[in-house]
Amino acid sequence: MSAGSRLKTARASLALGAVARAAVAGVAAYGALLALGSGAEWIFGLPLGLRFSFVAIRTVAAVMAMGIVLWRAKGVAHERDVALWLEERVPVLRYVLVTAIEPRFAPMMPDLERAIAPVRWNGAIARAVARGLAIPAAVAIASLLVIAALPDAAVARARAPRAGDAAVRVGPGAPPNLLAPLSATVTPPAYAHERRITIEEPSTISALAGSDVTLEGHGAGSAISASDSAHAWRVTGEGDRWRLGLRVSAQPSVIRLSDGTHSRLVVVEPRADSAPRVTLRAPARDTIVRVARGIMPLVADASDDIGLAAAWLEYIVSSGEGESFTFRSGVVARTRLSGARSIVLRGALMLDALALKPGDIVHLRAVARDENTVSGPGLGVSETRTLRVPRKGEDDSVAVEAAPPPEADQSALSERMLIILADSLQRVRPKLTRGVVVNESQRIGADQARLRKRVADIIFIRLEGESSAEESRGSESRAKLSPEALLKAAEEATKSASAEGLDFEGGESPVVHINRPLLEAYNAMWEAGRELDGGEPGRALPHMRAALAAIQRARQAERIYLRGRPPSIVVDLAKVRLTGKLDRVGAAPRMPRASVDPAAARRVTRFDAALRLANADRAAAIDSLILLRVSALTSAPGLAASIADAVDALRGGRDATAALVRARRALLGEPRSVDSLPAWSGW
Amino acid sequence: MRAPNEFVFATVQYESGDWDSAPLVPANITDSIARYTSIAVQPSGAIVPLASPELLRYPLAFMTGHLPVRFSDAERASLRTYLERGGMLFCDDHNHDIDGAFHKTATEELGRVAGPLAELPNTHALYSAFFKFEDGPPATGHELNGWGDNLIHKHLLAAMRGDRIAVLFSNKDYSSEWGYHPENKRFLSVDNTRFGVNVVVYALTR
């Protein structure tokens, strides 16, 4: 083998050795830092953020170690450097090898080859490579031994940290405090489409109302007790871990955890789902039109913090005047949305179809419903716009004697009341005995029967001018009459009247046609009465609602409570008080209200008490401030935020003065200057 | 210009609906205040726009109507401020109806401003603030039989601020019950406006 070939082999061996040394150095650096981090995690319990930092530091250190080794071995890239390196370690070469690779000494190569041939340098290369690998390999092996000796869980937490893994942390000798470390997993309600999050060492859990929260720690579940102001929670155990599951309610609460020797407070702060915000863009303002024709475009914007479920435009048409009004309502452009955050809703109102008369007012608004299936749905409505059709003689007035409302109106009102009563009874039915339900149901049934009789009176008075039709027709008429039978009776009754011969819809006489809805109501009332007498208010409700709807259709007549403009009345106080010309007697002056309301005063007292505790028992002061914060979350959010800052500062051992001063200001309110006495001070 | 310590019965003027449907009520209640109490009172009522800062000059505001009620943003904000500063709104449904247009819309609007309305216990201090009403709110002729429909509301509704009534809502149609000239009070065996005195005294003393 020529000297050149032998030199190339030596160079390749050295390169391979350098790569191997770099790899082992990288492993050694990574392993040493992993062993160090695992040990620290096992002994002290490192915060999640620090453990994440260690992952990055280990990786960077390993890469740097490999880089340094390779940089130092960069000489193997050049043949001349390798030759010099060999000359240094094998002195018998006496610079023959370096000379042999110089092109200008090529004519002397046979002599040089002869001088190099007997020299062996493989041993020097092997020793150098072994020396280079020894230290990193030793460090790597030592690190692996340390890692193997540490608990697997501690190594896993150091190697691949993740949120929530601290709950299984067990240090040397197992710390007696089962409430630390603590982790909380928050699963938002499904409609929110949000991801589950894990909070380490939570003091306050802020979550959407309806979220599921799981608190987790190490230790047996039987050793942990948990409660809030309302009730005690059940803590479950699984292996060496305890779990507490709860749902975030609409009100803030404080969970008190205890393991017998230690206690801990966790504030559960509900985040309310806002109702949708709705703005009606068109029509932009209230309008008066002389003739209501054509198409009115409607445009509305709706948005929600989580997601919208549906949106629509609705209208109410009110007709009438004085004390007589009728109402129609309807919906336009109902749109189903599957969680959109914001939409533009467009629709059109056909004014011709509404058949508006002078005096009618159309009330328009947009409505949106969110997807909240837990505490909602939240409903947002826009401002209402009105479209009014003026009367021809709006300044006319008329004075008419007051008259009672028409009978049909009375029936409608009473049927509504009976529906409410029956519905209430149905709701509380599971809590009542059967006997009570039957008694109450029959009582409503008796009222229903009275009402049915009044409806019958109305029908037959109209038909033949005779009241108490049920009684006057004998016992067979007390049984349920079919609509056909009643109509037949009505037809017979009207044959003798002047209506005979008048053509009307379906061949009916006008009187019968007008009374048809009341006949339907009458029939539905029979069915409802039968169910109520049998103690079944739930089954009676559909019939009662059908009766009400029929009565509503029958409300043809208008109230005639028309009134003229009343005179402006000035009360003669002297006459009323029989004081004549005597001096008036002054009333006692009213005392001004207290400047601070009682709830605020109580908060000030609690705040002062918490501050007094701060020096003697810091933990107790923190707990007091947490409880005060919970009570202020809804009524004084500014105060709650300031107290949260103060609690964080106290927990972290920092100066809480600034936050406490802000809290004090929020408690007492900023001082205000006024130019004069407030308007109410004279009372 | 009224004296600063005179009570004035204020009727709220809102932009939607018929706020002026009970024009005789203010004079009638003013008459009763003068008749039964020594409270200094102005002989005629006042009409105050709901959105106006003038509303804050009146400790009690009366609101009535038949038509759907929709407050503007300004009206809502003004009413919210009024209630927060200790004012009391007495709202009466002139329809005397259950689930009617005024009832639904007015309670919805008031609920948005003052929080949900709940049934006021019939033992509340309002019913003993001046006259004693053992059975809670007195029934009106529009509830009792005769011309009435026998639909008696057992409770008034209220939204509270602390332990004080901020909004008092009635379905009993006191607007009709009290809507007559005070001169005609002498024809009644029992003055049916006495409950109005309780409302005023309550508003001035709580």
PDB file of C-alpha atoms in Angstrom, chain B:
ATOM      1  CA  MET B   1     -91.407  76.626  39.954  1.00  0.00           C
ATOM      2  CA  ARG B   2     -92.082  74.197  42.738  1.00  0.00           C
ATOM      3  CA  ALA B   3     -90.658  74.479  46.188  1.00  0.00           C
ATOM      4  CA  PRO B   4     -87.777  72.050  46.653  1.00  0.00           C
ATOM      5  CA  ASN B   5     -89.567  70.019  49.296  1.00  0.00           C
ATOM      6  CA  GLU B   6     -92.899  69.622  47.523  1.00  0.00           C
ATOM      7  CA  PHE B   7     -93.830  66.233  46.164  1.00  0.00           C
ATOM      8  CA  VAL B   8     -94.841  66.208  42.524  1.00  0.00           C
ATOM      9  CA  PHE B   9     -96.598  63.266  40.940  1.00  0.00           C
ATOM     10  CA  ALA B  10     -94.572  62.689  37.782  1.00  0.00           C
ATOM     11  CA  THR B  11     -95.871  60.779  34.777  1.00  0.00           C
ATOM     12  CA  VAL B  12     -93.223  59.293  32.533  1.00  0.00           C
ATOM     13  CA  GLN B  13     -93.368  60.159  28.847  1.00  0.00           C
ATOM     14  CA  TYR B  14     -91.751  57.463  26.726  1.00  0.00           C
ATOM     15  CA  GLU B  15     -91.389  57.499  22.980  1.00  0.00           C
ATOM     16  CA  SER B  16     -93.210  54.295  22.126  1.00  0.00           C
ATOM     17  CA  GLY B  17     -96.775  53.479  23.067  1.00  0.00           C
ATOM     18  CA  ASP B  18     -99.453  55.660  24.688  1.00  0.00           C
ATOM     19  CA  TRP B  19     -97.868  57.006  27.823  1.00  0.00           C
ATOM     20  CA  ASP B  20    -100.735  59.490  28.348  1.00  0.00           C
ATOM     21  CA  SER B  21    -103.551  56.974  28.592  1.00  0.00           C
ATOM     22  CA  ALA B  22    -104.389  57.774  32.228  1.00  0.00           C
ATOM     23  CA  PRO B  23    -104.454  61.581  32.471  1.00  0.00           C
ATOM     24  CA  LEU B  24    -106.664  61.744  35.561  1.00  0.00           C
ATOM     25  CA  VAL B  25    -104.508  59.550  37.781  1.00  0.00           C
ATOM     26  CA  PRO B  26    -101.978  62.229  38.798  1.00  0.00           C
ATOM     27  CA  ALA B  27    -104.643  64.625  40.046  1.00  0.00           C
ATOM     28  CA  ASN B  28    -106.445  61.858  41.872  1.00  0.00           C
ATOM     29  CA  ILE B  29    -103.350  60.630  43.704  1.00  0.00           C
ATOM     30  CA  THR B  30    -102.260  64.199  44.426  1.00  0.00           C
ATOM     31  CA  ASP B  31    -105.677  64.782  45.968  1.00  0.00           C
ATOM     32  CA  SER B  32    -105.291  61.679  48.134  1.00  0.00           C
ATOM     33  CA  ILE B  33    -101.823  62.703  49.291  1.00  0.00           C
ATOM     34  CA  ALA B  34    -103.216  66.054  50.332  1.00  0.00           C
ATOM     35  CA  ARG B  35    -106.260  64.483  51.901  1.00  0.00           C
ATOM     36  CA  TYR B  36    -104.571  61.853  54.071  1.00  0.00           C
ATOM     37  CA  THR B  37    -101.030  63.014  54.719  1.00  0.00           C
ATOM     38  CA  SER B  38     -99.140  66.154  55.670  1.00  0.00           C
ATOM     39  CA  ILE B  39     -96.657  65.739  52.849  1.00  0.00           C
ATOM     40  CA  ALA B  40     -96.071  69.020  51.036  1.00  0.00           C
ATOM     41  CA  VAL B  41     -97.438  68.431  47.568  1.00  0.00           C
ATOM     42  CA  GLN B  42     -97.715  70.399  44.372  1.00  0.00           C
ATOM     43  CA  PRO B  43    -101.360  70.702  43.234  1.00  0.00           C
ATOM     44  CA  SER B  44    -100.746  69.460  39.712  1.00  0.00           C
ATOM     45  CA  GLY B  45     -98.635  66.656  38.342  1.00  0.00           C
ATOM     46  CA  ALA B  46     -95.698  66.856  35.986  1.00  0.00           C
ATOM     47  CA  ILE B  47     -94.911  65.091  32.743  1.00  0.00           C
ATOM     48  CA  VAL B  48     -91.270  64.179  32.379  1.00  0.00           C
ATOM     49  CA  PRO B  49     -89.621  62.550  29.356  1.00  0.00           C
ATOM     50  CA  LEU B  50     -88.045  59.260  30.353  1.00  0.00           C
ATOM     51  CA  ALA B  51     -84.792  60.114  28.609  1.00  0.00           C
ATOM     52  CA  SER B  52     -84.527  63.503  30.299  1.00  0.00           C
ATOM     53  CA  PRO B  53     -82.172  64.239  33.223  1.00  0.00           C
ATOM     54  CA  GLU B  54     -85.175  66.043  34.735  1.00  0.00           C
ATOM     55  CA  LEU B  55     -86.387  62.602  35.764  1.00  0.00           C
ATOM     56  CA  LEU B  56     -83.848  62.662  38.588  1.00  0.00           C
ATOM     57  CA  ARG B  57     -85.823  65.482  40.231  1.00  0.00           C
ATOM     58  CA  TYR B  58     -88.710  63.159  41.025  1.00  0.00           C
ATOM     59  CA  PRO B  59     -88.449  60.378  43.610  1.00  0.00           C
ATOM     60  CA  LEU B  60     -91.444  58.543  42.151  1.00  0.00           C
ATOM     61  CA  ALA B  61     -92.315  58.169  38.480  1.00  0.00           C
ATOM     62  CA  PHE B  62     -95.563  56.734  37.166  1.00  0.00           C
ATOM     63  CA  MET B  63     -95.755  54.859  33.878  1.00  0.00           C
ATOM     64  CA  THR B  64     -98.766  53.393  32.128  1.00  0.00           C
ATOM     65  CA  GLY B  65    -100.078  52.497  28.680  1.00  0.00           C
ATOM     66  CA  HIS B  66    -101.721  49.924  26.459  1.00  0.00           C
ATOM     67  CA  LEU B  67     -99.356  49.634  23.501  1.00  0.00           C
ATOM     68  CA  PRO B  68     -96.112  47.679  23.150  1.00  0.00           C
ATOM     69  CA  VAL B  69     -93.290  49.416  24.986  1.00  0.00           C
ATOM     70  CA  ARG B  70     -89.844  49.690  23.462  1.00  0.00           C
ATOM     71  CA  PHE B  71     -87.374  51.964  25.202  1.00  0.00           C
ATOM     72  CA  SER B  72     -84.725  53.793  23.239  1.00  0.00           C
ATOM     73  CA  ASP B  73     -81.098  53.504  24.368  1.00  0.00           C
ATOM     74  CA  ALA B  74     -81.323  56.972  25.901  1.00  0.00           C
ATOM     75  CA  GLU B  75     -84.485  56.062  27.801  1.00  0.00           C
ATOM     76  CA  ARG B  76     -82.931  52.845  29.024  1.00  0.00           C
ATOM     77  CA  ALA B  77     -79.787  54.605  30.214  1.00  0.00           C
ATOM     78  CA  SER B  78     -81.763  57.374  31.888  1.00  0.00           C
ATOM     79  CA  LEU B  79     -84.025  54.913  33.692  1.00  0.00           C
ATOM     80  CA  ARG B  80     -81.031  52.851  34.810  1.00  0.00           C
ATOM     81  CA  THR B  81     -79.394  55.956  36.282  1.00  0.00           C
ATOM     82  CA  TYR B  82     -82.663  56.992  37.904  1.00  0.00           C
ATOM     83  CA  LEU B  83     -83.095  53.627  39.607  1.00  0.00           C
ATOM     84  CA  GLU B  84     -79.458  53.458  40.675  1.00  0.00           C
ATOM     85  CA  ARG B  85     -79.779  56.855  42.338  1.00  0.00           C
ATOM     86  CA  GLY B  86     -82.730  55.805  44.416  1.00  0.00           C
ATOM     87  CA  GLY B  87     -85.695  56.609  42.218  1.00  0.00           C
ATOM     88  CA  MET B  88     -88.743  54.369  42.100  1.00  0.00           C
ATOM     89  CA  LEU B  89     -90.792  53.592  38.997  1.00  0.00           C
ATOM     90  CA  PHE B  90     -94.404  52.521  39.356  1.00  0.00           C
ATOM     91  CA  CYS B  91     -95.569  50.918  36.115  1.00  0.00           C
ATOM     92  CA  ASP B  92     -99.202  49.935  35.649  1.00  0.00           C
ATOM     93  CA  ASP B  93    -100.576  47.842  32.785  1.00  0.00           C
ATOM     94  CA  HIS B  94    -103.590  49.754  31.533  1.00  0.00           C
ATOM     95  CA  ASN B  95    -104.787  46.660  29.653  1.00  0.00           C
ATOM     96  CA  HIS B  96    -105.341  44.628  32.836  1.00  0.00           C
ATOM     97  CA  ASP B  97    -104.252  41.570  30.919  1.00  0.00           C
ATOM     98  CA  ILE B  98    -102.190  38.444  31.280  1.00  0.00           C
ATOM     99  CA  ASP B  99     -99.433  38.005  28.794  1.00  0.00           C
ATOM    100  CA  GLY B 100    -100.728  40.943  26.792  1.00  0.00           C
ATOM    101  CA  ALA B 101     -98.683  43.191  24.547  1.00  0.00           C
ATOM    102  CA  PHE B 102     -97.985  45.866  27.170  1.00  0.00           C
ATOM    103  CA  HIS B 103     -97.294  43.318  29.866  1.00  0.00           C
ATOM    104  CA  LYS B 104     -94.853  41.344  27.759  1.00  0.00           C
ATOM    105  CA  THR B 105     -93.002  44.276  26.288  1.00  0.00           C
ATOM    106  CA  ALA B 106     -92.940  46.461  29.404  1.00  0.00           C
ATOM    107  CA  THR B 107     -91.732  43.679  31.700  1.00  0.00           C
ATOM    108  CA  GLU B 108     -89.121  42.721  29.126  1.00  0.00           C
ATOM    109  CA  GLU B 109     -87.842  46.293  28.852  1.00  0.00           C
ATOM    110  CA  LEU B 110     -87.923  46.898  32.600  1.00  0.00           C
ATOM    111  CA  GLY B 111     -86.217  43.565  33.143  1.00  0.00           C
ATOM    112  CA  ARG B 112     -83.399  44.616  30.852  1.00  0.00           C
ATOM    113  CA  VAL B 113     -82.872  47.776  32.871  1.00  0.00           C
ATOM    114  CA  ALA B 114     -83.639  46.750  36.446  1.00  0.00           C
ATOM    115  CA  GLY B 115     -83.265  42.979  36.418  1.00  0.00           C
ATOM    116  CA  PRO B 116     -86.018  40.378  36.411  1.00  0.00           C
ATOM    117  CA  LEU B 117     -89.313  41.276  38.042  1.00  0.00           C
ATOM    118  CA  ALA B 118     -90.421  38.929  40.787  1.00  0.00           C
ATOM    119  CA  GLU B 119     -93.620  38.606  42.764  1.00  0.00           C
ATOM    120  CA  LEU B 120     -93.706  41.027  45.683  1.00  0.00           C
ATOM    121  CA  PRO B 121     -94.811  39.268  48.887  1.00  0.00           C
ATOM    122  CA  ASN B 122     -98.165  40.510  50.112  1.00  0.00           C
ATOM    123  CA  THR B 123     -96.584  41.116  53.503  1.00  0.00           C
ATOM    124  CA  HIS B 124     -94.116  43.630  52.082  1.00  0.00           C
ATOM    125  CA  ALA B 125     -93.681  46.976  53.823  1.00  0.00           C
ATOM    126  CA  LEU B 126     -95.303  48.668  50.842  1.00  0.00           C
ATOM    127  CA  TYR B 127     -98.673  47.365  51.995  1.00  0.00           C
ATOM    128  CA  SER B 128     -98.304  48.958  55.401  1.00  0.00           C
ATOM    129  CA  ALA B 129     -96.372  52.086  54.470  1.00  0.00           C
ATOM    130  CA  PHE B 130     -99.417  54.232  55.324  1.00  0.00           C
ATOM    131  CA  PHE B 131    -102.694  52.358  55.075  1.00  0.00           C
ATOM    132  CA  LYS B 132    -102.774  48.677  56.001  1.00  0.00           C
ATOM    133  CA  PHE B 133    -103.560  46.261  53.188  1.00  0.00           C
ATOM    134  CA  GLU B 134    -103.636  42.873  54.891  1.00  0.00           C
ATOM    135  CA  ASP B 135    -104.254  40.940  51.678  1.00  0.00           C
ATOM    136  CA  GLY B 136    -101.675  42.677  49.554  1.00  0.00           C
ATOM    137  CA  PRO B 137    -102.568  44.850  46.574  1.00  0.00           C
ATOM    138  CA  PRO B 138    -106.217  45.905  46.553  1.00  0.00           C
ATOM    139  CA  ALA B 139    -108.319  44.442  43.754  1.00  0.00           C
ATOM    140  CA  THR B 140    -109.754  46.771  41.167  1.00  0.00           C
ATOM    141  CA  GLY B 141    -113.188  46.989  39.633  1.00  0.00           C
ATOM    142  CA  HIS B 142    -111.666  45.663  36.428  1.00  0.00           C
ATOM    143  CA  GLU B 143    -110.803  42.462  38.184  1.00  0.00           C
ATOM    144  CA  LEU B 144    -113.937  41.873  40.206  1.00  0.00           C
ATOM    145  CA  ASN B 145    -117.158  40.658  38.708  1.00  0.00           C
ATOM    146  CA  GLY B 146    -119.640  43.026  37.285  1.00  0.00           C
ATOM    147  CA  TRP B 147    -117.798  44.652  34.501  1.00  0.00           C
ATOM    148  CA  GLY B 148    -114.688  42.891  35.660  1.00  0.00           C
ATOM    149  CA  ASP B 149    -113.524  39.585  34.296  1.00  0.00           C
ATOM    150  CA  ASN B 150    -112.868  37.904  37.637  1.00  0.00           C
ATOM    151  CA  LEU B 151    -109.181  37.766  36.759  1.00  0.00           C
ATOM    152  CA  ILE B 152    -107.526  38.770  40.015  1.00  0.00           C
ATOM    153  CA  HIS B 153    -103.767  39.183  40.153  1.00  0.00           C
ATOM    154  CA  LYS B 154    -102.668  38.110  43.603  1.00  0.00           C
ATOM    155  CA  HIS B 155     -99.334  39.873  43.577  1.00  0.00           C
ATOM    156  CA  LEU B 156     -97.611  42.886  42.180  1.00  0.00           C
ATOM    157  CA  LEU B 157     -94.227  42.412  40.563  1.00  0.00           C
ATOM    158  CA  ALA B 158     -91.097  44.241  41.653  1.00  0.00           C
ATOM    159  CA  ALA B 159     -87.407  44.610  40.923  1.00  0.00           C
ATOM    160  CA  MET B 160     -85.408  45.375  44.035  1.00  0.00           C
ATOM    161  CA  ARG B 161     -82.302  47.431  44.710  1.00  0.00           C
ATOM    162  CA  GLY B 162     -81.070  46.001  47.978  1.00  0.00           C
ATOM    163  CA  ASP B 163     -84.122  45.898  50.228  1.00  0.00           C
ATOM    164  CA  ARG B 164     -85.850  48.758  48.400  1.00  0.00           C
ATOM    165  CA  ILE B 165     -88.331  48.514  45.555  1.00  0.00           C
ATOM    166  CA  ALA B 166     -86.862  50.089  42.434  1.00  0.00           C
ATOM    167  CA  VAL B 167     -89.542  49.072  39.937  1.00  0.00           C
ATOM    168  CA  LEU B 168     -93.097  48.232  40.937  1.00  0.00           C
ATOM    169  CA  PHE B 169     -95.176  46.613  38.188  1.00  0.00           C
ATOM    170  CA  SER B 170     -98.916  46.141  38.357  1.00  0.00           C
ATOM    171  CA  ASN B 171    -101.272  44.207  36.079  1.00  0.00           C
ATOM    172  CA  LYS B 172    -104.261  45.373  38.081  1.00  0.00           C
ATOM    173  CA  ASP B 173    -105.099  48.363  35.908  1.00  0.00           C
ATOM    174  CA  TYR B 174    -104.979  51.012  38.609  1.00  0.00           C
ATOM    175  CA  SER B 175    -104.779  53.419  35.687  1.00  0.00           C
ATOM    176  CA  SER B 176    -108.447  52.728  35.015  1.00  0.00           C
ATOM    177  CA  GLU B 177    -109.364  52.308  38.660  1.00  0.00           C
ATOM    178  CA  TRP B 178    -107.990  55.715  39.608  1.00  0.00           C
ATOM    179  CA  GLY B 179    -108.868  57.436  36.352  1.00  0.00           C
ATOM    180  CA  TYR B 180    -111.652  59.731  37.502  1.00  0.00           C
ATOM    181  CA  HIS B 181    -111.938  63.314  38.659  1.00  0.00           C
ATOM    182  CA  PRO B 182    -110.995  63.684  42.332  1.00  0.00           C
ATOM    183  CA  GLU B 183    -114.196  65.648  42.918  1.00  0.00           C
ATOM    184  CA  ASN B 184    -116.069  62.382  42.390  1.00  0.00           C
ATOM    185  CA  LYS B 185    -114.231  60.682  45.210  1.00  0.00           C
ATOM    186  CA  ARG B 186    -116.992  61.735  47.548  1.00  0.00           C
ATOM    187  CA  PHE B 187    -119.333  59.219  45.891  1.00  0.00           C
ATOM    188  CA  LEU B 188    -117.204  56.260  46.949  1.00  0.00           C
ATOM    189  CA  SER B 189    -117.846  54.537  50.256  1.00  0.00           C
ATOM    190  CA  VAL B 190    -114.165  53.502  50.396  1.00  0.00           C
ATOM    191  CA  ASP B 191    -111.578  55.584  48.624  1.00  0.00           C
ATOM    192  CA  ASN B 192    -109.951  53.248  46.105  1.00  0.00           C
ATOM    193  CA  THR B 193    -106.875  55.464  45.698  1.00  0.00           C
ATOM    194  CA  ARG B 194    -105.558  54.764  49.187  1.00  0.00           C
ATOM    195  CA  PHE B 195    -103.050  52.287  47.821  1.00  0.00           C
ATOM    196  CA  GLY B 196    -101.632  55.118  45.730  1.00  0.00           C
ATOM    197  CA  VAL B 197    -100.864  56.933  48.982  1.00  0.00           C
ATOM    198  CA  ASN B 198     -98.898  53.907  50.142  1.00  0.00           C
ATOM    199  CA  VAL B 199     -96.873  53.897  46.950  1.00  0.00           C
ATOM    200  CA  VAL B 200     -96.014  57.579  47.332  1.00  0.00           C
ATOM    201  CA  VAL B 201     -95.181  57.338  51.040  1.00  0.00           C
ATOM    202  CA  TYR B 202     -93.050  54.264  50.403  1.00  0.00           C
ATOM    203  CA  ALA B 203     -91.138  56.018  47.632  1.00  0.00           C
ATOM    204  CA  LEU B 204     -90.500  59.061  49.849  1.00  0.00           C
ATOM    205  CA  THR B 205     -89.402  57.186  52.931  1.00  0.00           C
ATOM    206  CA  ARG B 206     -87.330  54.254  51.665  1.00  0.00           C
TER     207      ARG B 206
END
